[in-house]
Amino acid sequence: MTLSTFSFPTTTLFGAGALSELPKRLRGLGLARPLVVTDPGLIHTEAFSLLEQSLGKDRRGTDWMIFSSVHPNPIEQDVVKGAEAYRASKCDSIIAFGGGSALDAGKAIRLLLKRPELRLAEFDWRDDWYGLIPCVAIPTTAGTGSEVGRSSVIVLEKTQKKSVIFHPGLLANLVLLDPELTKGLPPKLTAATGADALTHAIESFTSPVFHPLCEGIALEGIHIVVEALPRAYRDGNDLDARGKMLIAAAMGAVAFQKDLGATHSLAHPLSTVCGMHHGLANALCLPAVMKFNAERKPGLYQRVGIACGLDVMRASPKDADEATMSFVSEFLVKLGIRPGLRNYDVTEQHIELMAPQAFADACHQTNPIPVTESDLRQLYYEAL
Ligand SMILES: [Fe+2]
């Protein structure tokens, strides 16, 4: 019998106003001089003002520094410069604050603080990466779930490609989920990031990796997204919906300890080649991948349908899949996501460039149906 490891170690503080607990929590962890890692777009937001209020704007309370040069798709230099800023300011911890990019960069900076000579292209997950400096992760979007993830996606200097740096030691020590911080997200971004969370839950649930705990989390995550995302999309100030989406995003990311599927392999080149938002790319590819999988494995989406609130318990496997796929497609359209890659300036030439990259991406290795490069090309055309 193969042995499995199940681990859910991140301490998470959830609720409106959770951010105000930050100074107390830092003191509890023995941390006195954190480096806030974020991106330049966040500095002028309401979310950042709330962070300043919590940490003390005059900086006489908690002594904190800031590094705000993280790119939208973080590059290795962000990590290098962040580590330099940390050393120069003699900090003792990191607060990763923002969307997936800031969280990924904040988590990864700690690798260079342990091994300053490291080039990320030479990162080896088999080395000892435990004992990194403490990190508090605070998301300002509800989608990637990077705050509870064990990896950082960074564009490497050597290859100029996105690479997943994975090690359990990268986990944050503390996560604050405060819906006050996501109130300012515009509807379009709310929809796209929420679609990412939904895709994480659906793909991880249907991945063949054995992890029943994550499957339960994925199904509840789907249930929460279906209920809360339309509300957060319609009314950004709906704190209950915002909070539920933060929870669902974290659940989606916890669930993808089971790994993901072909949708994410299709989505990654859409971001690197066409500059598309990751969540939007998933939303546009998910229906085609679900159809491909369901045709080859009828009933695959029956329990996803039940989690969506559909009455498909007694339906035939084929009918249950069809009802679920229709529901998911319509759900995305109602969030203002117009289907069709062509509507976002993706062309046949892009597809020819992206298909080999999608095949080189590891996510499809846990698709419920194995896919070839030709299948992935076909799926792009299906989604076009
Ligand atoms: Fe994703």
Coordinates of C-alpha atoms and ligand atoms in Angstrom, one line a residue:
M1 CA 0.0 0.0 0.0
T2 CA 1.3 3.5 -0.9
L3 CA 1.7 5.7 2.2
S4 CA 0.0 9.2 2.2
T5 CA 0.8 12.3 4.2
F6 CA -2.0 14.7 5.2
S7 CA -1.1 18.0 6.6
F8 CA -3.1 21.2 7.3
P9 CA -0.8 23.3 9.4
T10 CA -1.4 27.0 8.7
T11 CA -2.9 29.0 11.6
T12 CA -5.5 31.3 10.1
L13 CA -7.3 34.2 11.7
F14 CA -10.5 35.0 9.8
G15 CA -13.1 37.8 10.1
A16 CA -13.8 41.4 9.4
G17 CA -11.3 43.4 11.4
A18 CA -8.8 40.5 11.7
L19 CA -6.1 42.9 10.5
S20 CA -6.3 44.9 13.7
E21 CA -5.0 41.9 15.5
L22 CA -1.7 42.0 13.5
P23 CA 0.5 43.9 16.1
K24 CA -0.6 41.6 18.9
R25 CA 0.0 38.5 16.8
L26 CA 3.4 39.8 15.8
R27 CA 4.3 40.3 19.4
G28 CA 3.0 36.9 20.2
L29 CA 5.4 35.4 17.6
G30 CA 8.3 37.5 19.1
L31 CA 8.5 39.6 15.9
A32 CA 9.4 43.3 16.2
R33 CA 10.6 44.5 12.8
P34 CA 8.7 43.1 9.8
L35 CA 9.3 43.9 6.1
V36 CA 6.0 44.4 4.3
V37 CA 6.3 42.9 0.8
T38 CA 3.7 44.2 -1.7
D39 CA 3.3 45.6 -5.2
P40 CA 3.3 49.3 -6.2
G41 CA -0.4 49.2 -7.2
L42 CA -1.5 48.5 -3.6
I43 CA 0.2 51.4 -1.9
H44 CA -2.6 53.8 -2.8
T45 CA -5.5 51.5 -1.9
E46 CA -7.9 51.4 1.0
A47 CA -6.5 48.0 1.9
F48 CA -3.0 49.4 2.4
S49 CA -4.3 52.3 4.5
L50 CA -5.9 49.7 6.8
L51 CA -2.5 47.9 7.0
E52 CA -0.8 51.2 7.9
Q53 CA -3.5 51.9 10.6
S54 CA -2.9 48.5 12.0
L55 CA 0.9 48.6 12.1
G56 CA 1.0 52.3 13.1
K57 CA 1.4 54.9 10.4
D58 CA 3.8 56.9 12.4
R59 CA 5.9 53.7 12.9
R60 CA 6.4 54.5 16.5
G61 CA 4.5 51.5 17.6
T62 CA 5.6 48.5 15.6
D63 CA 8.7 49.2 13.7
W64 CA 8.1 48.1 10.1
M65 CA 9.7 48.6 6.7
I66 CA 8.3 48.2 3.2
F67 CA 9.4 46.7 -0.1
S68 CA 6.8 47.5 -2.8
S69 CA 8.5 46.6 -6.1
V70 CA 6.9 43.3 -6.8
H71 CA 5.8 42.8 -10.5
P72 CA 2.4 41.5 -11.5
N73 CA 4.1 38.3 -12.5
P74 CA 6.9 38.3 -9.9
I75 CA 10.4 38.0 -11.4
E76 CA 13.5 36.7 -9.7
Q77 CA 14.9 40.2 -9.3
D78 CA 11.9 41.0 -7.0
V79 CA 13.0 38.2 -4.8
V80 CA 16.7 39.3 -4.9
K81 CA 15.9 42.9 -4.2
G82 CA 13.4 42.1 -1.5
A83 CA 16.0 40.0 0.3
E84 CA 18.5 42.9 0.0
A85 CA 15.9 45.3 1.5
Y86 CA 15.3 42.9 4.3
R87 CA 19.0 42.7 5.2
A88 CA 19.6 46.4 4.8
S89 CA 16.7 47.2 7.2
K90 CA 17.7 44.5 9.6
C91 CA 14.2 43.1 9.6
D92 CA 13.1 39.9 11.5
S93 CA 10.1 38.7 9.5
I94 CA 8.0 39.2 6.4
I95 CA 4.4 40.4 6.0
A96 CA 3.4 39.3 2.5
F97 CA 0.5 41.6 1.6
G98 CA -1.5 41.7 -1.6
G99 CA -2.6 39.4 -4.4
G100 CA -0.9 36.2 -5.4
S101 CA 2.2 38.0 -6.8
A102 CA 3.0 39.8 -3.6
L103 CA 2.3 36.7 -1.5
D104 CA 4.5 34.5 -3.8
A105 CA 7.4 37.0 -3.7
G106 CA 7.1 37.5 0.0
K107 CA 7.2 33.8 0.7
A108 CA 10.2 33.2 -1.7
I109 CA 12.4 36.1 -0.4
R110 CA 13.0 33.9 2.7
L111 CA 14.8 31.3 0.5
L112 CA 17.5 33.9 -0.3
L113 CA 17.7 34.9 3.3
K114 CA 18.6 31.3 4.2
R115 CA 20.9 30.8 1.2
P116 CA 22.0 34.2 -0.2
E117 CA 24.0 32.7 -3.1
L118 CA 20.9 30.8 -4.4
R119 CA 19.8 31.2 -8.1
L120 CA 16.2 30.2 -8.2
A121 CA 16.8 28.1 -11.3
E122 CA 19.0 25.9 -9.1
F123 CA 16.4 25.6 -6.4
D124 CA 16.2 21.9 -5.3
W125 CA 13.1 21.0 -3.2
R126 CA 15.0 18.1 -1.8
D127 CA 17.3 20.4 0.1
D128 CA 16.5 21.4 3.7
W129 CA 14.3 24.6 3.4
Y130 CA 12.7 24.3 6.8
G131 CA 13.4 27.0 9.4
L132 CA 12.9 30.0 7.0
I133 CA 12.3 33.4 8.6
P134 CA 8.7 33.9 9.8
C135 CA 6.1 35.1 7.3
V136 CA 2.6 36.4 7.9
A137 CA 0.5 36.2 4.7
I138 CA -2.4 38.6 4.2
P139 CA -4.4 38.4 0.9
T140 CA -6.2 41.3 -0.6
T141 CA -7.8 39.2 -3.4
A142 CA -9.9 36.0 -3.1
G143 CA -8.6 33.6 -5.7
T144 CA -5.1 32.2 -5.7
G145 CA -5.1 31.1 -2.1
S146 CA -1.3 31.5 -2.2
E147 CA -1.5 32.5 1.5
V148 CA -2.0 28.8 2.5
G149 CA 0.1 27.4 -0.4
R150 CA 3.5 25.7 -0.3
S151 CA 4.8 27.2 -3.5
S152 CA 5.7 30.4 -5.2
V153 CA 5.4 31.0 -8.9
I154 CA 8.4 33.2 -10.1
V155 CA 9.7 34.1 -13.5
L156 CA 13.2 32.8 -13.5
E157 CA 16.1 35.0 -14.7
K158 CA 17.8 32.1 -16.5
T159 CA 14.8 30.8 -18.5
Q160 CA 12.5 33.9 -18.5
K161 CA 9.7 31.4 -17.8
K162 CA 7.3 31.0 -14.9
S163 CA 8.5 28.3 -12.5
V164 CA 6.8 26.8 -9.5
I165 CA 9.2 26.8 -6.5
F166 CA 7.7 24.2 -4.1
H167 CA 8.6 23.3 -0.6
P168 CA 6.5 22.8 2.6
G169 CA 8.9 25.1 4.4
L170 CA 7.5 28.0 2.2
L171 CA 4.2 27.9 4.1
A172 CA 3.3 31.1 6.0
N173 CA 3.4 30.9 9.8
L174 CA 0.2 32.9 10.1
V175 CA -2.6 33.9 7.7
L176 CA -5.0 36.8 8.2
L177 CA -8.2 36.7 6.2
D178 CA -9.9 40.0 6.5
P179 CA -12.8 40.7 4.1
E180 CA -12.4 44.5 4.8
L181 CA -9.3 44.2 2.6
T182 CA -11.1 42.8 -0.5
K183 CA -14.0 45.3 -0.5
G184 CA -12.3 47.5 -3.0
L185 CA -11.8 44.8 -5.6
P186 CA -13.7 45.8 -8.8
P187 CA -16.4 43.4 -10.1
K188 CA -14.2 42.2 -13.0
L189 CA -11.4 41.2 -10.8
T190 CA -13.7 39.8 -8.2
A191 CA -15.1 37.5 -11.0
A192 CA -11.8 36.5 -12.4
T193 CA -10.1 35.7 -9.0
G194 CA -13.2 33.9 -7.9
A195 CA -13.2 31.8 -11.1
D196 CA -9.6 30.8 -10.2
A197 CA -10.8 29.6 -6.8
L198 CA -13.7 27.7 -8.4
T199 CA -11.2 26.1 -10.9
H200 CA -8.9 25.0 -8.1
A201 CA -11.7 23.3 -6.3
I202 CA -13.1 21.5 -9.4
E203 CA -9.7 20.5 -10.7
S204 CA -8.4 19.3 -7.4
F205 CA -11.6 17.4 -6.6
T206 CA -11.3 15.5 -9.9
S207 CA -7.5 14.9 -9.8
P208 CA -6.8 11.2 -9.3
V209 CA -4.4 11.7 -6.4
F210 CA -5.6 10.0 -3.2
H211 CA -6.6 12.6 -0.7
P212 CA -10.2 12.3 0.6
L213 CA -9.7 15.2 3.1
C214 CA -8.9 17.6 0.3
E215 CA -11.8 16.2 -1.7
G216 CA -14.2 17.2 1.1
I217 CA -12.6 20.6 1.3
A218 CA -12.9 21.1 -2.5
L219 CA -16.6 20.2 -2.6
E220 CA -17.4 22.6 0.3
G221 CA -15.3 25.2 -1.5
I222 CA -17.4 24.8 -4.7
H223 CA -20.6 25.2 -2.6
I224 CA -19.3 28.4 -1.0
V225 CA -18.2 29.9 -4.3
V226 CA -21.5 29.2 -6.0
E227 CA -23.4 30.9 -3.1
A228 CA -21.0 33.8 -2.4
L229 CA -19.3 34.9 -5.6
P230 CA -22.4 36.3 -7.4
R231 CA -23.1 38.4 -4.3
A232 CA -19.5 39.6 -4.0
Y233 CA -19.6 40.4 -7.7
R234 CA -22.9 42.4 -7.5
D235 CA -22.1 44.2 -4.2
G236 CA -18.4 44.7 -3.4
N237 CA -19.3 45.9 0.1
D238 CA -21.1 42.7 1.0
L239 CA -18.7 41.7 3.8
D240 CA -20.3 38.3 4.3
A241 CA -19.9 37.4 0.7
R242 CA -16.3 38.8 0.6
G243 CA -15.4 36.8 3.7
K244 CA -16.9 33.6 2.3
M245 CA -14.9 34.1 -0.9
L246 CA -11.6 34.5 1.1
I247 CA -12.4 31.2 2.9
A248 CA -13.3 29.5 -0.4
A249 CA -10.1 30.7 -2.1
A250 CA -8.1 29.3 0.9
M251 CA -10.0 26.1 0.7
G252 CA -9.3 25.8 -3.1
A253 CA -5.6 26.2 -2.5
V254 CA -5.6 23.7 0.4
A255 CA -7.4 21.3 -1.8
F256 CA -4.9 21.5 -4.6
Q257 CA -2.4 19.6 -2.5
K258 CA -4.1 17.0 -4.7
D259 CA -2.7 19.0 -7.7
L260 CA -4.7 20.4 -10.5
G261 CA -5.6 19.5 -14.1
A262 CA -5.5 20.4 -17.8
T263 CA -7.3 23.8 -17.3
H264 CA -4.4 25.2 -15.4
S265 CA -1.9 23.8 -18.0
L266 CA -3.9 25.7 -20.7
A267 CA -4.2 28.8 -18.5
H268 CA -0.5 29.3 -17.7
P269 CA 0.6 30.0 -21.4
L270 CA -2.4 32.3 -21.8
S271 CA -0.8 34.5 -19.1
T272 CA 2.8 34.3 -20.3
V273 CA 2.1 34.5 -24.1
C274 CA -1.1 36.7 -24.2
G275 CA -0.8 38.5 -20.9
M276 CA -4.2 37.2 -19.8
H277 CA -5.3 37.4 -16.1
H278 CA -4.8 33.9 -14.6
G279 CA -8.4 33.6 -13.3
L280 CA -9.9 34.7 -16.5
A281 CA -7.7 32.2 -18.5
N282 CA -9.0 29.4 -16.3
A283 CA -12.6 30.5 -16.7
L284 CA -12.3 30.5 -20.5
C285 CA -10.7 27.1 -20.6
L286 CA -12.6 25.2 -17.8
P287 CA -15.8 24.4 -19.8
A288 CA -13.8 22.8 -22.7
V289 CA -11.8 20.7 -20.3
M290 CA -14.8 19.6 -18.4
K291 CA -16.5 18.4 -21.6
F292 CA -13.3 16.6 -22.7
N293 CA -13.1 14.8 -19.3
A294 CA -16.8 14.0 -19.0
E295 CA -17.0 12.4 -22.4
R296 CA -14.2 10.0 -21.4
K297 CA -15.3 9.5 -17.8
P298 CA -19.1 9.8 -17.4
G299 CA -20.2 10.9 -14.0
L300 CA -17.0 12.7 -13.2
Y301 CA -18.8 15.9 -12.3
Q302 CA -21.9 14.4 -10.6
R303 CA -20.7 15.4 -7.1
V304 CA -19.5 18.7 -8.3
G305 CA -23.1 19.3 -9.5
I306 CA -24.5 18.3 -6.1
A307 CA -22.0 20.8 -4.5
C308 CA -23.4 23.4 -6.9
G309 CA -26.9 22.7 -5.5
L310 CA -28.1 20.8 -8.5
D311 CA -30.7 18.0 -8.2
V312 CA -28.5 15.4 -9.9
M313 CA -28.2 12.7 -7.2
R314 CA -30.4 10.3 -9.2
A315 CA -29.6 11.5 -12.7
S316 CA -27.6 9.3 -15.0
P317 CA -23.9 10.0 -15.0
K318 CA -24.1 11.6 -18.4
D319 CA -27.1 13.8 -17.5
A320 CA -25.5 14.8 -14.2
D321 CA -22.3 15.9 -16.1
E322 CA -24.3 17.8 -18.7
A323 CA -26.4 19.6 -16.0
T324 CA -23.2 20.5 -14.1
M325 CA -21.3 21.7 -17.2
S326 CA -24.2 23.9 -18.2
F327 CA -24.5 25.3 -14.7
V328 CA -20.8 26.1 -14.6
S329 CA -20.8 27.8 -18.0
E330 CA -23.8 29.9 -17.2
F331 CA -22.4 30.7 -13.8
L332 CA -19.3 32.2 -15.4
V333 CA -21.3 34.1 -18.0
K334 CA -23.5 35.7 -15.2
L335 CA -20.2 36.9 -13.7
G336 CA -19.6 38.9 -16.8
I337 CA -17.1 36.5 -18.3
R338 CA -17.8 36.4 -22.0
P339 CA -16.7 32.9 -23.3
G340 CA -14.4 32.5 -26.3
L341 CA -10.6 33.2 -26.3
R342 CA -11.0 35.0 -29.5
N343 CA -12.9 37.7 -27.7
Y344 CA -9.7 38.4 -25.8
D345 CA -7.5 38.7 -28.9
V346 CA -6.2 35.1 -28.8
T347 CA -5.5 33.8 -32.3
E348 CA -4.7 30.5 -34.0
Q349 CA -1.0 31.6 -34.1
H350 CA -1.0 32.0 -30.3
I351 CA -2.5 28.5 -30.0
E352 CA 0.3 26.9 -32.0
L353 CA 2.8 28.7 -29.8
M354 CA 1.0 27.8 -26.5
A355 CA 0.1 24.1 -27.1
P356 CA 3.7 22.8 -26.5
Q357 CA 4.0 25.1 -23.5
A358 CA 0.8 23.8 -22.1
F359 CA 2.0 20.2 -22.6
A360 CA 5.3 21.1 -20.8
D361 CA 3.3 22.4 -17.8
A362 CA 3.1 19.8 -15.0
C363 CA -0.6 20.5 -14.0
H364 CA -2.1 18.3 -16.6
Q365 CA -0.3 15.2 -15.2
T366 CA -3.1 15.0 -12.6
N367 CA -5.9 15.6 -15.1
P368 CA -8.5 12.8 -14.6
I369 CA -7.9 11.9 -18.3
P370 CA -4.3 11.8 -19.5
V371 CA -3.8 14.4 -22.3
T372 CA -1.4 14.7 -25.2
E373 CA -0.1 17.9 -26.8
S374 CA -2.6 17.4 -29.6
D375 CA -5.4 17.2 -27.1
L376 CA -4.3 20.4 -25.5
R377 CA -4.1 22.2 -28.9
Q378 CA -7.6 20.9 -29.6
L379 CA -8.9 22.2 -26.2
Y380 CA -7.5 25.6 -27.1
Y381 CA -9.4 25.5 -30.4
E382 CA -12.5 24.3 -28.5
A383 CA -12.2 27.3 -26.1
L384 CA -11.4 29.8 -29.0
Ligands
FE1 FE -5.0 29.0 -10.3

